[in-house]
Amino acid sequence: MQELHDAPLAPLTTFRLGGPAARLITATTDAEVIAAVREADESGTPLLLIGGGSNLVIGDKGFDGTALRIATKGFELDGTKLELAAGEVWTDAVARVVDAGLAGIECLAGIPGSAGATPIQNVGAYGQEVSSTITEVIAYDRKTHETVSVTNAECDFSYRHSRFKADPDRFVVLRVRFVLEDAQGMSAPLKYPETARALGVNAGDRVPAAVARETVLKLRAGKGMVLDPEDHDSWSAGSFFTNPILTEDEFAAFHARVVDRLGPDVAPPAFPTDDGRVKTSAAWLIDKAGFTKGYGEGRARISTKHTLALTNRGGATTEDLLALAREVVAGVRDAFGVTLVNEPVTVGVSL
């Protein structure tokens, strides 16, 4: 276990923002992770868990406590059963699964971060979510001081949410188990229209899993959503805001605001959910509220490739980023009466 003091945290995040940690521990085994968590809990020291750093907004003052970087390794594939250590790089794991000819996570290619973070956010993109393939999560329970197995049903998965996100101070993910599909090298049925269009097939069709993965990587790269040190559009947390899910009454009020602002011929995106609500597009809201690609004059700006990504153009501070985020939230609320919610976890700061 490596231990550093007054350690920079910005290099451990995809935003490249944030001040130092009073103490930084890097753990490479489950036992080291548990020991570090127990030590912090028993001493009453604030604890910050860091995986791939792709979903963190750390304040400029840093973190006055112990930051625990989970760098565990482990990729075990047994038939269609997959077990990943929390510290495994997610994009690498997806590539290995596709190379093995299995389907179920190929459209989640290119998502930055670690495997252990995927159940927390119920990571999803291009028609797939990890909740559809996760069977159980092995975690350390900080309340009972035990290692526990949390079944898929017990994870309480929903859109970009889970039991782990609802109770962030209780569980530390150690390992994630999946069951994939042996489709003889083909992908799962494609659900996302953009992916199907890019491949020249219909929704519901299958294509070679490797082709699906490569297509998603190209689509993500075109939006600045694949990490590239030379591309400031990728110095982000990906989608900064979740897509709003509205009740029927809320959506009716929102639609009325759209008509007033944009005219009767403009229809906002609407995707009915299983519980009778309606999901709309955060990217559409941001754009129609006047925050177009590349918006901003400072060191933090909206991506030039995708309105849903807020980016560090180099030399930004966390406060620069938050000022832009607050401006976008206020502008969308004023224009459409909808309040956007940030997807990344904030540390020592808030919108």
PDB file of N, CA and C in Angstrom, residues 41-105:
ATOM      1  N   ASP A  41     -12.410   4.875   9.284  1.00  0.00           N
ATOM      2  CA  ASP A  41     -13.662   4.875  10.042  1.00  0.00           C
ATOM      3  C   ASP A  41     -13.402   4.853  11.548  1.00  0.00           C
ATOM      4  N   GLU A  42     -12.450   4.044  11.985  1.00  0.00           N
ATOM      5  CA  GLU A  42     -12.176   3.920  13.418  1.00  0.00           C
ATOM      6  C   GLU A  42     -11.569   5.192  13.998  1.00  0.00           C
ATOM      7  N   SER A  43     -10.841   5.943  13.178  1.00  0.00           N
ATOM      8  CA  SER A  43     -10.215   7.181  13.647  1.00  0.00           C
ATOM      9  C   SER A  43     -11.074   8.414  13.407  1.00  0.00           C
ATOM     10  N   GLY A  44     -12.220   8.206  12.713  1.00  0.00           N
ATOM     11  CA  GLY A  44     -13.101   9.335  12.410  1.00  0.00           C
ATOM     12  C   GLY A  44     -12.556  10.253  11.330  1.00  0.00           C
ATOM     13  N   THR A  45     -11.662   9.735  10.498  1.00  0.00           N
ATOM     14  CA  THR A  45     -11.068  10.537   9.428  1.00  0.00           C
ATOM     15  C   THR A  45     -11.966  10.543   8.194  1.00  0.00           C
ATOM     16  N   PRO A  46     -12.249  11.707   7.624  1.00  0.00           N
ATOM     17  CA  PRO A  46     -13.029  11.732   6.378  1.00  0.00           C
ATOM     18  C   PRO A  46     -12.353  10.894   5.303  1.00  0.00           C
ATOM     19  N   LEU A  47     -13.174  10.181   4.513  1.00  0.00           N
ATOM     20  CA  LEU A  47     -12.641   9.256   3.518  1.00  0.00           C
ATOM     21  C   LEU A  47     -13.230   9.559   2.150  1.00  0.00           C
ATOM     22  N   LEU A  48     -12.356   9.653   1.166  1.00  0.00           N
ATOM     23  CA  LEU A  48     -12.765   9.852  -0.220  1.00  0.00           C
ATOM     24  C   LEU A  48     -12.267   8.679  -1.043  1.00  0.00           C
ATOM     25  N   LEU A  49     -13.199   7.994  -1.722  1.00  0.00           N
ATOM     26  CA  LEU A  49     -12.840   6.864  -2.572  1.00  0.00           C
ATOM     27  C   LEU A  49     -12.624   7.344  -4.000  1.00  0.00           C
ATOM     28  N   ILE A  50     -11.530   6.909  -4.615  1.00  0.00           N
ATOM     29  CA  ILE A  50     -11.214   7.302  -5.985  1.00  0.00           C
ATOM     30  C   ILE A  50     -10.943   6.048  -6.807  1.00  0.00           C
ATOM     31  N   GLY A  51     -11.644   5.928  -7.925  1.00  0.00           N
ATOM     32  CA  GLY A  51     -11.384   4.855  -8.872  1.00  0.00           C
ATOM     33  C   GLY A  51     -10.679   5.448 -10.072  1.00  0.00           C
ATOM     34  N   GLY A  52     -11.423   5.568 -11.178  1.00  0.00           N
ATOM     35  CA  GLY A  52     -10.853   6.173 -12.375  1.00  0.00           C
ATOM     36  C   GLY A  52     -10.920   7.682 -12.375  1.00  0.00           C
ATOM     37  N   GLY A  53     -11.632   8.268 -11.402  1.00  0.00           N
ATOM     38  CA  GLY A  53     -11.705   9.723 -11.298  1.00  0.00           C
ATOM     39  C   GLY A  53     -12.522  10.397 -12.383  1.00  0.00           C
ATOM     40  N   SER A  54     -13.351   9.620 -13.065  1.00  0.00           N
ATOM     41  CA  SER A  54     -14.105  10.180 -14.197  1.00  0.00           C
ATOM     42  C   SER A  54     -15.445  10.769 -13.788  1.00  0.00           C
ATOM     43  N   ASN A  55     -15.767  10.688 -12.514  1.00  0.00           N
ATOM     44  CA  ASN A  55     -17.065  11.187 -12.058  1.00  0.00           C
ATOM     45  C   ASN A  55     -16.916  12.040 -10.799  1.00  0.00           C
ATOM     46  N   LEU A  56     -15.761  12.722 -10.687  1.00  0.00           N
ATOM     47  CA  LEU A  56     -15.458  13.508  -9.495  1.00  0.00           C
ATOM     48  C   LEU A  56     -15.217  14.973  -9.831  1.00  0.00           C
ATOM     49  N   VAL A  57     -15.815  15.842  -9.026  1.00  0.00           N
ATOM     50  CA  VAL A  57     -15.513  17.270  -9.062  1.00  0.00           C
ATOM     51  C   VAL A  57     -14.997  17.626  -7.671  1.00  0.00           C
ATOM     52  N   ILE A  58     -13.690  17.809  -7.547  1.00  0.00           N
ATOM     53  CA  ILE A  58     -13.058  18.057  -6.258  1.00  0.00           C
ATOM     54  C   ILE A  58     -12.785  19.550  -6.108  1.00  0.00           C
ATOM     55  N   GLY A  59     -13.117  20.088  -4.959  1.00  0.00           N
ATOM     56  CA  GLY A  59     -12.943  21.514  -4.717  1.00  0.00           C
ATOM     57  C   GLY A  59     -11.488  21.951  -4.788  1.00  0.00           C
ATOM     58  N   ASP A  60     -11.290  23.236  -5.041  1.00  0.00           N
ATOM     59  CA  ASP A  60      -9.938  23.772  -5.182  1.00  0.00           C
ATOM     60  C   ASP A  60      -9.126  23.651  -3.893  1.00  0.00           C
ATOM     61  N   LYS A  61      -9.811  23.608  -2.753  1.00  0.00           N
ATOM     62  CA  LYS A  61      -9.092  23.464  -1.483  1.00  0.00           C
ATOM     63  C   LYS A  61      -8.652  22.032  -1.223  1.00  0.00           C
ATOM     64  N   GLY A  62      -9.131  21.113  -2.024  1.00  0.00           N
ATOM     65  CA  GLY A  62      -8.733  19.726  -1.869  1.00  0.00           C
ATOM     66  C   GLY A  62      -9.571  18.988  -0.850  1.00  0.00           C
ATOM     67  N   PHE A  63      -8.993  17.965  -0.258  1.00  0.00           N
ATOM     68  CA  PHE A  63      -9.723  17.094   0.656  1.00  0.00           C
ATOM     69  C   PHE A  63      -8.923  16.911   1.931  1.00  0.00           C
ATOM     70  N   ASP A  64      -9.475  17.369   3.037  1.00  0.00           N
ATOM     71  CA  ASP A  64      -8.797  17.295   4.331  1.00  0.00           C
ATOM     72  C   ASP A  64      -9.146  15.969   4.997  1.00  0.00           C
ATOM     73  N   GLY A  65      -8.533  14.934   4.518  1.00  0.00           N
ATOM     74  CA  GLY A  65      -8.801  13.593   5.026  1.00  0.00           C
ATOM     75  C   GLY A  65      -7.975  12.594   4.251  1.00  0.00           C
ATOM     76  N   THR A  66      -8.435  11.343   4.238  1.00  0.00           N
ATOM     77  CA  THR A  66      -7.745  10.278   3.518  1.00  0.00           C
ATOM     78  C   THR A  66      -8.442  10.006   2.193  1.00  0.00           C
ATOM     79  N   ALA A  67      -7.733  10.166   1.112  1.00  0.00           N
ATOM     80  CA  ALA A  67      -8.227   9.762  -0.207  1.00  0.00           C
ATOM     81  C   ALA A  67      -7.691   8.362  -0.481  1.00  0.00           C
ATOM     82  N   LEU A  68      -8.579   7.454  -0.799  1.00  0.00           N
ATOM     83  CA  LEU A  68      -8.201   6.060  -1.044  1.00  0.00           C
ATOM     84  C   LEU A  68      -8.383   5.755  -2.525  1.00  0.00           C
ATOM     85  N   ARG A  69      -7.277   5.559  -3.195  1.00  0.00           N
ATOM     86  CA  ARG A  69      -7.324   5.202  -4.618  1.00  0.00           C
ATOM     87  C   ARG A  69      -7.368   3.690  -4.731  1.00  0.00           C
ATOM     88  N   ILE A  70      -8.452   3.184  -5.309  1.00  0.00           N
ATOM     89  CA  ILE A  70      -8.646   1.739  -5.443  1.00  0.00           C
ATOM     90  C   ILE A  70      -8.043   1.288  -6.771  1.00  0.00           C
ATOM     91  N   ALA A  71      -6.906   0.589  -6.675  1.00  0.00           N
ATOM     92  CA  ALA A  71      -6.164   0.163  -7.870  1.00  0.00           C
ATOM     93  C   ALA A  71      -6.046  -1.356  -7.917  1.00  0.00           C
ATOM     94  N   THR A  72      -7.074  -2.039  -7.461  1.00  0.00           N
ATOM     95  CA  THR A  72      -7.064  -3.502  -7.468  1.00  0.00           C
ATOM     96  C   THR A  72      -7.193  -4.042  -8.889  1.00  0.00           C
ATOM     97  N   LYS A  73      -6.650  -5.229  -9.120  1.00  0.00           N
ATOM     98  CA  LYS A  73      -6.684  -5.860 -10.433  1.00  0.00           C
ATOM     99  C   LYS A  73      -7.333  -7.233 -10.336  1.00  0.00           C
ATOM    100  N   GLY A  74      -8.028  -7.620 -11.383  1.00  0.00           N
ATOM    101  CA  GLY A  74      -8.641  -8.935 -11.420  1.00  0.00           C
ATOM    102  C   GLY A  74      -9.686  -9.031 -12.513  1.00  0.00           C
ATOM    103  N   PHE A  75      -9.428  -9.873 -13.503  1.00  0.00           N
ATOM    104  CA  PHE A  75     -10.356 -10.135 -14.614  1.00  0.00           C
ATOM    105  C   PHE A  75     -10.473 -11.642 -14.725  1.00  0.00           C
ATOM    106  N   GLU A  76     -11.628 -12.172 -14.321  1.00  0.00           N
ATOM    107  CA  GLU A  76     -11.827 -13.618 -14.345  1.00  0.00           C
ATOM    108  C   GLU A  76     -13.058 -13.940 -15.188  1.00  0.00           C
ATOM    109  N   LEU A  77     -12.838 -14.681 -16.255  1.00  0.00           N
ATOM    110  CA  LEU A  77     -13.910 -15.047 -17.168  1.00  0.00           C
ATOM    111  C   LEU A  77     -14.066 -16.557 -17.164  1.00  0.00           C
ATOM    112  N   ASP A  78     -15.256 -17.014 -16.807  1.00  0.00           N
ATOM    113  CA  ASP A  78     -15.564 -18.439 -16.756  1.00  0.00           C
ATOM    114  C   ASP A  78     -16.831 -18.679 -17.564  1.00  0.00           C
ATOM    115  N   GLY A  79     -16.660 -19.087 -18.817  1.00  0.00           N
ATOM    116  CA  GLY A  79     -17.819 -19.215 -19.706  1.00  0.00           C
ATOM    117  C   GLY A  79     -18.416 -17.838 -19.964  1.00  0.00           C
ATOM    118  N   THR A  80     -19.657 -17.646 -19.554  1.00  0.00           N
ATOM    119  CA  THR A  80     -20.296 -16.336 -19.715  1.00  0.00           C
ATOM    120  C   THR A  80     -20.267 -15.529 -18.414  1.00  0.00           C
ATOM    121  N   LYS A  81     -19.633 -16.068 -17.373  1.00  0.00           N
ATOM    122  CA  LYS A  81     -19.570 -15.372 -16.086  1.00  0.00           C
ATOM    123  C   LYS A  81     -18.285 -14.563 -15.997  1.00  0.00           C
ATOM    124  N   LEU A  82     -18.432 -13.311 -15.618  1.00  0.00           N
ATOM    125  CA  LEU A  82     -17.296 -12.396 -15.530  1.00  0.00           C
ATOM    126  C   LEU A  82     -17.232 -11.792 -14.137  1.00  0.00           C
ATOM    127  N   GLU A  83     -16.036 -11.784 -13.557  1.00  0.00           N
ATOM    128  CA  GLU A  83     -15.815 -11.080 -12.291  1.00  0.00           C
ATOM    129  C   GLU A  83     -14.689 -10.074 -12.489  1.00  0.00           C
ATOM    130  N   LEU A  84     -14.960  -8.815 -12.125  1.00  0.00           N
ATOM    131  CA  LEU A  84     -13.976  -7.751 -12.245  1.00  0.00           C
ATOM    132  C   LEU A  84     -13.657  -7.177 -10.880  1.00  0.00           C
ATOM    133  N   ALA A  85     -12.368  -6.977 -10.608  1.00  0.00           N
ATOM    134  CA  ALA A  85     -11.977  -6.228  -9.424  1.00  0.00           C
ATOM    135  C   ALA A  85     -12.368  -4.774  -9.622  1.00  0.00           C
ATOM    136  N   ALA A  86     -12.643  -4.089  -8.524  1.00  0.00           N
ATOM    137  CA  ALA A  86     -13.140  -2.711  -8.607  1.00  0.00           C
ATOM    138  C   ALA A  86     -12.189  -1.777  -9.337  1.00  0.00           C
ATOM    139  N   GLY A  87     -10.884  -2.042  -9.233  1.00  0.00           N
ATOM    140  CA  GLY A  87      -9.916  -1.142  -9.842  1.00  0.00           C
ATOM    141  C   GLY A  87      -9.618  -1.400 -11.298  1.00  0.00           C
ATOM    142  N   GLU A  88     -10.230  -2.418 -11.883  1.00  0.00           N
ATOM    143  CA  GLU A  88     -10.001  -2.695 -13.306  1.00  0.00           C
ATOM    144  C   GLU A  88     -10.484  -1.532 -14.174  1.00  0.00           C
ATOM    145  N   VAL A  89      -9.713  -1.196 -15.199  1.00  0.00           N
ATOM    146  CA  VAL A  89     -10.105  -0.138 -16.132  1.00  0.00           C
ATOM    147  C   VAL A  89     -11.270  -0.643 -16.976  1.00  0.00           C
ATOM    148  N   TRP A  90     -12.383   0.063 -16.924  1.00  0.00           N
ATOM    149  CA  TRP A  90     -13.605  -0.423 -17.563  1.00  0.00           C
ATOM    150  C   TRP A  90     -13.441  -0.605 -19.070  1.00  0.00           C
ATOM    151  N   THR A  91     -12.842   0.358 -19.741  1.00  0.00           N
ATOM    152  CA  THR A  91     -12.722   0.260 -21.200  1.00  0.00           C
ATOM    153  C   THR A  91     -11.903  -0.961 -21.602  1.00  0.00           C
ATOM    154  N   ASP A  92     -10.870  -1.280 -20.829  1.00  0.00           N
ATOM    155  CA  ASP A  92     -10.061  -2.456 -21.129  1.00  0.00           C
ATOM    156  C   ASP A  92     -10.876  -3.738 -20.922  1.00  0.00           C
ATOM    157  N   ALA A  93     -11.687  -3.757 -19.877  1.00  0.00           N
ATOM    158  CA  ALA A  93     -12.515  -4.938 -19.604  1.00  0.00           C
ATOM    159  C   ALA A  93     -13.511  -5.182 -20.732  1.00  0.00           C
ATOM    160  N   VAL A  94     -14.120  -4.122 -21.233  1.00  0.00           N
ATOM    161  CA  VAL A  94     -15.073  -4.254 -22.343  1.00  0.00           C
ATOM    162  C   VAL A  94     -14.371  -4.838 -23.564  1.00  0.00           C
ATOM    163  N   ALA A  95     -13.184  -4.352 -23.853  1.00  0.00           N
ATOM    164  CA  ALA A  95     -12.441  -4.843 -25.017  1.00  0.00           C
ATOM    165  C   ALA A  95     -12.140  -6.336 -24.873  1.00  0.00           C
ATOM    166  N   ARG A  96     -11.759  -6.774 -23.683  1.00  0.00           N
ATOM    167  CA  ARG A  96     -11.433  -8.182 -23.472  1.00  0.00           C
ATOM    168  C   ARG A  96     -12.678  -9.066 -23.589  1.00  0.00           C
ATOM    169  N   VAL A  97     -13.813  -8.563 -23.110  1.00  0.00           N
ATOM    170  CA  VAL A  97     -15.064  -9.320 -23.219  1.00  0.00           C
ATOM    171  C   VAL A  97     -15.448  -9.493 -24.692  1.00  0.00           C
ATOM    172  N   VAL A  98     -15.327  -8.417 -25.457  1.00  0.00           N
ATOM    173  CA  VAL A  98     -15.660  -8.483 -26.882  1.00  0.00           C
ATOM    174  C   VAL A  98     -14.696  -9.432 -27.594  1.00  0.00           C
ATOM    175  N   ASP A  99     -13.419  -9.375 -27.256  1.00  0.00           N
ATOM    176  CA  ASP A  99     -12.440 -10.280 -27.861  1.00  0.00           C
ATOM    177  C   ASP A  99     -12.763 -11.737 -27.554  1.00  0.00           C
ATOM    178  N   ALA A 100     -13.421 -11.972 -26.411  1.00  0.00           N
ATOM    179  CA  ALA A 100     -13.806 -13.337 -26.033  1.00  0.00           C
ATOM    180  C   ALA A 100     -15.086 -13.776 -26.728  1.00  0.00           C
ATOM    181  N   GLY A 101     -15.699 -12.882 -27.518  1.00  0.00           N
ATOM    182  CA  GLY A 101     -16.883 -13.239 -28.290  1.00  0.00           C
ATOM    183  C   GLY A 101     -18.182 -13.151 -27.525  1.00  0.00           C
ATOM    184  N   LEU A 102     -18.177 -12.412 -26.401  1.00  0.00           N
ATOM    185  CA  LEU A 102     -19.376 -12.318 -25.570  1.00  0.00           C
ATOM    186  C   LEU A 102     -20.061 -10.967 -25.744  1.00  0.00           C
ATOM    187  N   ALA A 103     -21.361 -10.968 -25.495  1.00  0.00           N
ATOM    188  CA  ALA A 103     -22.180  -9.769 -25.708  1.00  0.00           C
ATOM    189  C   ALA A 103     -22.812  -9.314 -24.396  1.00  0.00           C
ATOM    190  N   GLY A 104     -23.173  -8.027 -24.371  1.00  0.00           N
ATOM    191  CA  GLY A 104     -23.891  -7.480 -23.230  1.00  0.00           C
ATOM    192  C   GLY A 104     -23.372  -6.150 -22.742  1.00  0.00           C
ATOM    193  N   ILE A 105     -22.064  -5.877 -23.011  1.00  0.00           N
ATOM    194  CA  ILE A 105     -21.503  -4.597 -22.576  1.00  0.00           C
ATOM    195  C   ILE A 105     -20.719  -3.913 -23.696  1.00  0.00           C
TER     196      ILE A 105
END
